[in-house]
Amino acid sequence: MNTLYYQSDDIIYALATPFQPSALAIIRVSGSGCKKRLSTGFTRADALISSPSHTLVYGKLFDIDTKEHIDEVVLSVFDEKRGYTGEESVEITCHGSLYGIETIFSLLKKLGMRSAQPGEFTFRAFRNGKVDLTQAEAVMEIVHSHSSRGHSLALHRLEGDLYRQMETLKGQVLDAMSSIEVQLDYAEDDFSDEILFPYDLIEKTLESVDSLIETYSVGRMYKDGAKIVIAGSTNAGKSTLFNLLMKSERSIVSDIHGTTRDFIEGEGVIGSVPVVLYDTAGLRSSSDLIEAEGIRRSRNLMMSAHVIILLVDADDDLSQLQEHKELLEDPRCIVVYNKCDIAQKAVSPDVISISAKKGEGFARLERAVIEKIKKDMSADRGDSLIIESARQRDELVRARTALSNSIRMAQEEIPLDLIAVEVQEALDALGTLTGEVTSADILENIFSGFCVGK
Ligand SMILES: Nc1nc2c(ncn2[C@@H]2O[C@H](COP(=O)(O)OP(=O)(O)OP(=O)(O)O)[C@@H](O)[C@H]2O)c(=O)[nH]1
Ligand SMILES: [Mg+2]
């Protein structure tokens, strides 16, 4: 990202819809004076210039040199302080042909506008005070959400729920700070040296900060998906199960032992939770170097999994499978018996049994997976406030450390002016979280992750 661009007042444009043939497309234009500038290539110039905010103007765009018509469009007009960016802007709804879009881009360039950098529209919204940083991040989180709950959580953040919570916490810390400062100001006149540290305020804030930090693991799961690894002996039917859950023939299935070597990854949704599913190399001791490496990678994957589905051939004796001993003791592991359609042995009704080949017995497997995921999501108490950004988590951790330091120092009767430094640090952290105090680095980091047009 070019930070200079971000400080400019140029009129910028970008396609807000995907660059692919479609019935309609939307090109966003933003910057002071953009209506006037655009009117020079628009058949109804006066109508555009005099149109009030939040109205639509129909007309044709034309090439300013050849006067040839480019496209029939509808312009949505927003005045300064009114639209998404908080500055004068126009959204061009045009036909969605790639050639047409390119031609409009050349016209906008001829009119002296430039194409926007990733995240530049949202950056302007932030710069103009339309959104705080948590809301700017929520915009990106919404675009990338995989499930309805993830989407609704991000929407709450966009509506300012997190921002308001931060304002409340900052208010509490500010009150605490003022009470400390009053004592510092009058310290010289005061003969009693009893410290009145505002324990109540600081402890109350610390508790809220703590419970928000706890929600991060849930937020991450909604963002990145719960990691589910299918493991088991070779030929147990792992790839068959993976393909079935993915609803496509992603993984090679064969009756040759050791077919899967590199693990295969796919995304899906189970019970409204987004999941990332992994098919792995069958576990066995192997002298084949490549297969052994595949097994090592599978084991690595299992270490960070939320759920491990241990798939076993229904005719195998589980107690004989030495490779699985550790997994059986792992609380994340669900044992699933496969190939029940051809099993010789009777399968106990207490275990989960399926036929991956015939697609039988899945309801119980899904229920068991959701049950396991829910344990990891215990911090999701159905509240609307859940954080998923690592940056926000880091700032909250900084605030937590400073707040608990201040409590400890007060208990140890350390001078108030030193305690005040910690309280100020907590305030800074909360201020950085909402973007009140920000460095160019932080902004660059956040906005460069956006897509162009946002
Ligand atoms: N009858 C029956 N056959 C199955 C079932 N599931 C898998 N198979 C067969 O078992 C064989 C092995 O299946 P895969 O899915 O390749 O097994 P895998 O666990 O991925 O094996 P590796 O990649 O070698 O570790 C194939 O011939 C499948 O068609 C099942 O439920 N019933
Ligand atoms: Mg396989």
mmCIF file with all atom_site columns, C-alpha atoms in Angstrom, residues 335-440:
data_model
loop_
_atom_site.group_PDB
_atom_site.id
_atom_site.type_symbol
_atom_site.label_atom_id
_atom_site.label_alt_id
_atom_site.label_comp_id
_atom_site.label_asym_id
_atom_site.label_entity_id
_atom_site.label_seq_id
_atom_site.pdbx_PDB_ins_code
_atom_site.Cartn_x
_atom_site.Cartn_y
_atom_site.Cartn_z
_atom_site.occupancy
_atom_site.B_iso_or_equiv
_atom_site.pdbx_formal_charge
_atom_site.auth_seq_id
_atom_site.auth_comp_id
_atom_site.auth_asym_id
_atom_site.auth_atom_id
_atom_site.pdbx_PDB_model_num
ATOM 1   C CA . VAL A 1 335 ? -14.246 -42.744 17.087 1.00 0.00 ? 335 VAL A CA 1
ATOM 2   C CA . VAL A 1 336 ? -16.290 -43.606 14.004 1.00 0.00 ? 336 VAL A CA 1
ATOM 3   C CA . TYR A 1 337 ? -16.704 -47.144 12.633 1.00 0.00 ? 337 TYR A CA 1
ATOM 4   C CA . ASN A 1 338 ? -16.859 -47.271 8.854  1.00 0.00 ? 338 ASN A CA 1
ATOM 5   C CA . LYS A 1 339 ? -17.874 -49.840 6.210  1.00 0.00 ? 339 LYS A CA 1
ATOM 6   C CA . CYS A 1 340 ? -20.857 -50.981 8.241  1.00 0.00 ? 340 CYS A CA 1
ATOM 7   C CA . ASP A 1 341 ? -22.485 -52.117 5.020  1.00 0.00 ? 341 ASP A CA 1
ATOM 8   C CA . ILE A 1 342 ? -20.004 -54.996 4.723  1.00 0.00 ? 342 ILE A CA 1
ATOM 9   C CA . ALA A 1 343 ? -19.018 -55.525 8.381  1.00 0.00 ? 343 ALA A CA 1
ATOM 10  C CA . GLN A 1 344 ? -18.825 -59.135 9.521  1.00 0.00 ? 344 GLN A CA 1
ATOM 11  C CA . LYS A 1 345 ? -18.892 -58.257 13.204 1.00 0.00 ? 345 LYS A CA 1
ATOM 12  C CA . ALA A 1 346 ? -21.996 -56.833 14.859 1.00 0.00 ? 346 ALA A CA 1
ATOM 13  C CA . VAL A 1 347 ? -21.411 -53.152 15.698 1.00 0.00 ? 347 VAL A CA 1
ATOM 14  C CA . SER A 1 348 ? -22.483 -51.999 19.155 1.00 0.00 ? 348 SER A CA 1
ATOM 15  C CA . PRO A 1 349 ? -25.296 -49.405 19.106 1.00 0.00 ? 349 PRO A CA 1
ATOM 16  C CA . ASP A 1 350 ? -23.222 -47.271 21.520 1.00 0.00 ? 350 ASP A CA 1
ATOM 17  C CA . VAL A 1 351 ? -20.639 -46.381 18.892 1.00 0.00 ? 351 VAL A CA 1
ATOM 18  C CA . ILE A 1 352 ? -21.021 -44.191 15.833 1.00 0.00 ? 352 ILE A CA 1
ATOM 19  C CA . SER A 1 353 ? -21.146 -46.387 12.758 1.00 0.00 ? 353 SER A CA 1
ATOM 20  C CA . ILE A 1 354 ? -21.393 -45.227 9.178  1.00 0.00 ? 354 ILE A CA 1
ATOM 21  C CA . SER A 1 355 ? -20.962 -46.321 5.626  1.00 0.00 ? 355 SER A CA 1
ATOM 22  C CA . ALA A 1 356 ? -19.014 -43.594 3.884  1.00 0.00 ? 356 ALA A CA 1
ATOM 23  C CA . LYS A 1 357 ? -19.495 -45.373 0.583  1.00 0.00 ? 357 LYS A CA 1
ATOM 24  C CA . LYS A 1 358 ? -23.277 -45.546 0.858  1.00 0.00 ? 358 LYS A CA 1
ATOM 25  C CA . GLY A 1 359 ? -23.683 -42.279 2.759  1.00 0.00 ? 359 GLY A CA 1
ATOM 26  C CA . GLU A 1 360 ? -25.348 -43.867 5.797  1.00 0.00 ? 360 GLU A CA 1
ATOM 27  C CA . GLY A 1 361 ? -25.212 -42.883 9.476  1.00 0.00 ? 361 GLY A CA 1
ATOM 28  C CA . PHE A 1 362 ? -24.196 -39.252 9.107  1.00 0.00 ? 362 PHE A CA 1
ATOM 29  C CA . ALA A 1 363 ? -26.737 -37.530 11.323 1.00 0.00 ? 363 ALA A CA 1
ATOM 30  C CA . ARG A 1 364 ? -25.098 -39.003 14.418 1.00 0.00 ? 364 ARG A CA 1
ATOM 31  C CA . LEU A 1 365 ? -21.596 -38.153 13.244 1.00 0.00 ? 365 LEU A CA 1
ATOM 32  C CA . GLU A 1 366 ? -22.612 -34.532 12.607 1.00 0.00 ? 366 GLU A CA 1
ATOM 33  C CA . ARG A 1 367 ? -24.230 -34.268 16.034 1.00 0.00 ? 367 ARG A CA 1
ATOM 34  C CA . ALA A 1 368 ? -21.070 -35.602 17.681 1.00 0.00 ? 368 ALA A CA 1
ATOM 35  C CA . VAL A 1 369 ? -18.891 -33.106 15.761 1.00 0.00 ? 369 VAL A CA 1
ATOM 36  C CA . ILE A 1 370 ? -21.132 -30.169 16.751 1.00 0.00 ? 370 ILE A CA 1
ATOM 37  C CA . GLU A 1 371 ? -21.065 -31.331 20.375 1.00 0.00 ? 371 GLU A CA 1
ATOM 38  C CA . LYS A 1 372 ? -17.247 -31.249 20.357 1.00 0.00 ? 372 LYS A CA 1
ATOM 39  C CA . ILE A 1 373 ? -17.051 -27.870 18.640 1.00 0.00 ? 373 ILE A CA 1
ATOM 40  C CA . LYS A 1 374 ? -19.512 -26.418 21.142 1.00 0.00 ? 374 LYS A CA 1
ATOM 41  C CA . LYS A 1 375 ? -17.088 -27.187 23.951 1.00 0.00 ? 375 LYS A CA 1
ATOM 42  C CA . ASP A 1 376 ? -14.533 -24.942 22.263 1.00 0.00 ? 376 ASP A CA 1
ATOM 43  C CA . MET A 1 377 ? -17.213 -22.329 21.827 1.00 0.00 ? 377 MET A CA 1
ATOM 44  C CA . SER A 1 378 ? -18.268 -22.161 25.448 1.00 0.00 ? 378 SER A CA 1
ATOM 45  C CA . ALA A 1 379 ? -17.289 -18.464 25.456 1.00 0.00 ? 379 ALA A CA 1
ATOM 46  C CA . ASP A 1 380 ? -20.099 -17.914 22.934 1.00 0.00 ? 380 ASP A CA 1
ATOM 47  C CA . ARG A 1 381 ? -22.917 -17.129 25.292 1.00 0.00 ? 381 ARG A CA 1
ATOM 48  C CA . GLY A 1 382 ? -25.091 -15.984 22.445 1.00 0.00 ? 382 GLY A CA 1
ATOM 49  C CA . ASP A 1 383 ? -24.014 -12.360 23.038 1.00 0.00 ? 383 ASP A CA 1
ATOM 50  C CA . SER A 1 384 ? -23.596 -10.050 20.122 1.00 0.00 ? 384 SER A CA 1
ATOM 51  C CA . LEU A 1 385 ? -20.124 -8.966  21.194 1.00 0.00 ? 385 LEU A CA 1
ATOM 52  C CA . ILE A 1 386 ? -17.383 -11.278 20.037 1.00 0.00 ? 386 ILE A CA 1
ATOM 53  C CA . ILE A 1 387 ? -14.039 -10.184 18.684 1.00 0.00 ? 387 ILE A CA 1
ATOM 54  C CA . GLU A 1 388 ? -12.192 -11.915 15.844 1.00 0.00 ? 388 GLU A CA 1
ATOM 55  C CA . SER A 1 389 ? -9.349  -9.518  15.121 1.00 0.00 ? 389 SER A CA 1
ATOM 56  C CA . ALA A 1 390 ? -5.908  -10.384 16.503 1.00 0.00 ? 390 ALA A CA 1
ATOM 57  C CA . ARG A 1 391 ? -5.099  -6.676  16.632 1.00 0.00 ? 391 ARG A CA 1
ATOM 58  C CA . GLN A 1 392 ? -8.077  -5.976  18.866 1.00 0.00 ? 392 GLN A CA 1
ATOM 59  C CA . ARG A 1 393 ? -7.194  -8.948  21.064 1.00 0.00 ? 393 ARG A CA 1
ATOM 60  C CA . ASP A 1 394 ? -3.601  -7.679  21.441 1.00 0.00 ? 394 ASP A CA 1
ATOM 61  C CA . GLU A 1 395 ? -4.777  -4.223  22.522 1.00 0.00 ? 395 GLU A CA 1
ATOM 62  C CA . LEU A 1 396 ? -7.180  -5.754  25.043 1.00 0.00 ? 396 LEU A CA 1
ATOM 63  C CA . VAL A 1 397 ? -4.355  -7.902  26.444 1.00 0.00 ? 397 VAL A CA 1
ATOM 64  C CA . ARG A 1 398 ? -2.222  -4.742  26.751 1.00 0.00 ? 398 ARG A CA 1
ATOM 65  C CA . ALA A 1 399 ? -5.057  -3.036  28.639 1.00 0.00 ? 399 ALA A CA 1
ATOM 66  C CA . ARG A 1 400 ? -5.530  -6.080  30.872 1.00 0.00 ? 400 ARG A CA 1
ATOM 67  C CA . THR A 1 401 ? -1.839  -6.223  31.806 1.00 0.00 ? 401 THR A CA 1
ATOM 68  C CA . ALA A 1 402 ? -1.747  -2.517  32.639 1.00 0.00 ? 402 ALA A CA 1
ATOM 69  C CA . LEU A 1 403 ? -4.956  -2.645  34.687 1.00 0.00 ? 403 LEU A CA 1
ATOM 70  C CA . SER A 1 404 ? -3.857  -5.648  36.728 1.00 0.00 ? 404 SER A CA 1
ATOM 71  C CA . ASN A 1 405 ? -0.422  -4.062  37.246 1.00 0.00 ? 405 ASN A CA 1
ATOM 72  C CA . SER A 1 406 ? -2.120  -0.959  38.624 1.00 0.00 ? 406 SER A CA 1
ATOM 73  C CA . ILE A 1 407 ? -4.175  -3.021  41.098 1.00 0.00 ? 407 ILE A CA 1
ATOM 74  C CA . ARG A 1 408 ? -1.093  -4.938  42.260 1.00 0.00 ? 408 ARG A CA 1
ATOM 75  C CA . MET A 1 409 ? 0.899   -1.710  42.671 1.00 0.00 ? 409 MET A CA 1
ATOM 76  C CA . ALA A 1 410 ? -1.881  -0.098  44.699 1.00 0.00 ? 410 ALA A CA 1
ATOM 77  C CA . GLN A 1 411 ? -1.981  -3.127  46.966 1.00 0.00 ? 411 GLN A CA 1
ATOM 78  C CA . GLU A 1 412 ? 1.775   -2.833  47.425 1.00 0.00 ? 412 GLU A CA 1
ATOM 79  C CA . GLU A 1 413 ? 1.315   0.865   48.239 1.00 0.00 ? 413 GLU A CA 1
ATOM 80  C CA . ILE A 1 414 ? 3.580   1.992   45.418 1.00 0.00 ? 414 ILE A CA 1
ATOM 81  C CA . PRO A 1 415 ? 3.377   5.798   44.839 1.00 0.00 ? 415 PRO A CA 1
ATOM 82  C CA . LEU A 1 416 ? 0.328   6.957   42.878 1.00 0.00 ? 416 LEU A CA 1
ATOM 83  C CA . ASP A 1 417 ? 2.312   8.760   40.171 1.00 0.00 ? 417 ASP A CA 1
ATOM 84  C CA . LEU A 1 418 ? 3.814   5.407   39.149 1.00 0.00 ? 418 LEU A CA 1
ATOM 85  C CA . ILE A 1 419 ? 0.418   3.728   39.189 1.00 0.00 ? 419 ILE A CA 1
ATOM 86  C CA . ALA A 1 420 ? -0.918  6.509   36.976 1.00 0.00 ? 420 ALA A CA 1
ATOM 87  C CA . VAL A 1 421 ? 1.520   5.425   34.239 1.00 0.00 ? 421 VAL A CA 1
ATOM 88  C CA . GLU A 1 422 ? -0.130  1.986   34.111 1.00 0.00 ? 422 GLU A CA 1
ATOM 89  C CA . VAL A 1 423 ? -3.636  3.429   34.051 1.00 0.00 ? 423 VAL A CA 1
ATOM 90  C CA . GLN A 1 424 ? -2.605  5.728   31.195 1.00 0.00 ? 424 GLN A CA 1
ATOM 91  C CA . GLU A 1 425 ? -1.208  2.699   29.338 1.00 0.00 ? 425 GLU A CA 1
ATOM 92  C CA . ALA A 1 426 ? -4.606  0.975   29.633 1.00 0.00 ? 426 ALA A CA 1
ATOM 93  C CA . LEU A 1 427 ? -6.281  4.097   28.246 1.00 0.00 ? 427 LEU A CA 1
ATOM 94  C CA . ASP A 1 428 ? -3.853  4.173   25.315 1.00 0.00 ? 428 ASP A CA 1
ATOM 95  C CA . ALA A 1 429 ? -4.548  0.531   24.520 1.00 0.00 ? 429 ALA A CA 1
ATOM 96  C CA . LEU A 1 430 ? -8.321  1.071   24.473 1.00 0.00 ? 430 LEU A CA 1
ATOM 97  C CA . GLY A 1 431 ? -7.851  4.244   22.401 1.00 0.00 ? 431 GLY A CA 1
ATOM 98  C CA . THR A 1 432 ? -5.684  2.393   19.893 1.00 0.00 ? 432 THR A CA 1
ATOM 99  C CA . LEU A 1 433 ? -8.334  -0.289  19.609 1.00 0.00 ? 433 LEU A CA 1
ATOM 100 C CA . THR A 1 434 ? -10.952 2.163   18.352 1.00 0.00 ? 434 THR A CA 1
ATOM 101 C CA . GLY A 1 435 ? -8.451  4.151   16.289 1.00 0.00 ? 435 GLY A CA 1
ATOM 102 C CA . GLU A 1 436 ? -8.450  7.289   18.417 1.00 0.00 ? 436 GLU A CA 1
ATOM 103 C CA . VAL A 1 437 ? -4.686  6.945   18.767 1.00 0.00 ? 437 VAL A CA 1
ATOM 104 C CA . THR A 1 438 ? -3.189  5.322   15.699 1.00 0.00 ? 438 THR A CA 1
ATOM 105 C CA . SER A 1 439 ? 0.129   5.159   13.964 1.00 0.00 ? 439 SER A CA 1
ATOM 106 C CA . ALA A 1 440 ? 0.531   4.997   10.191 1.00 0.00 ? 440 ALA A CA 1
#
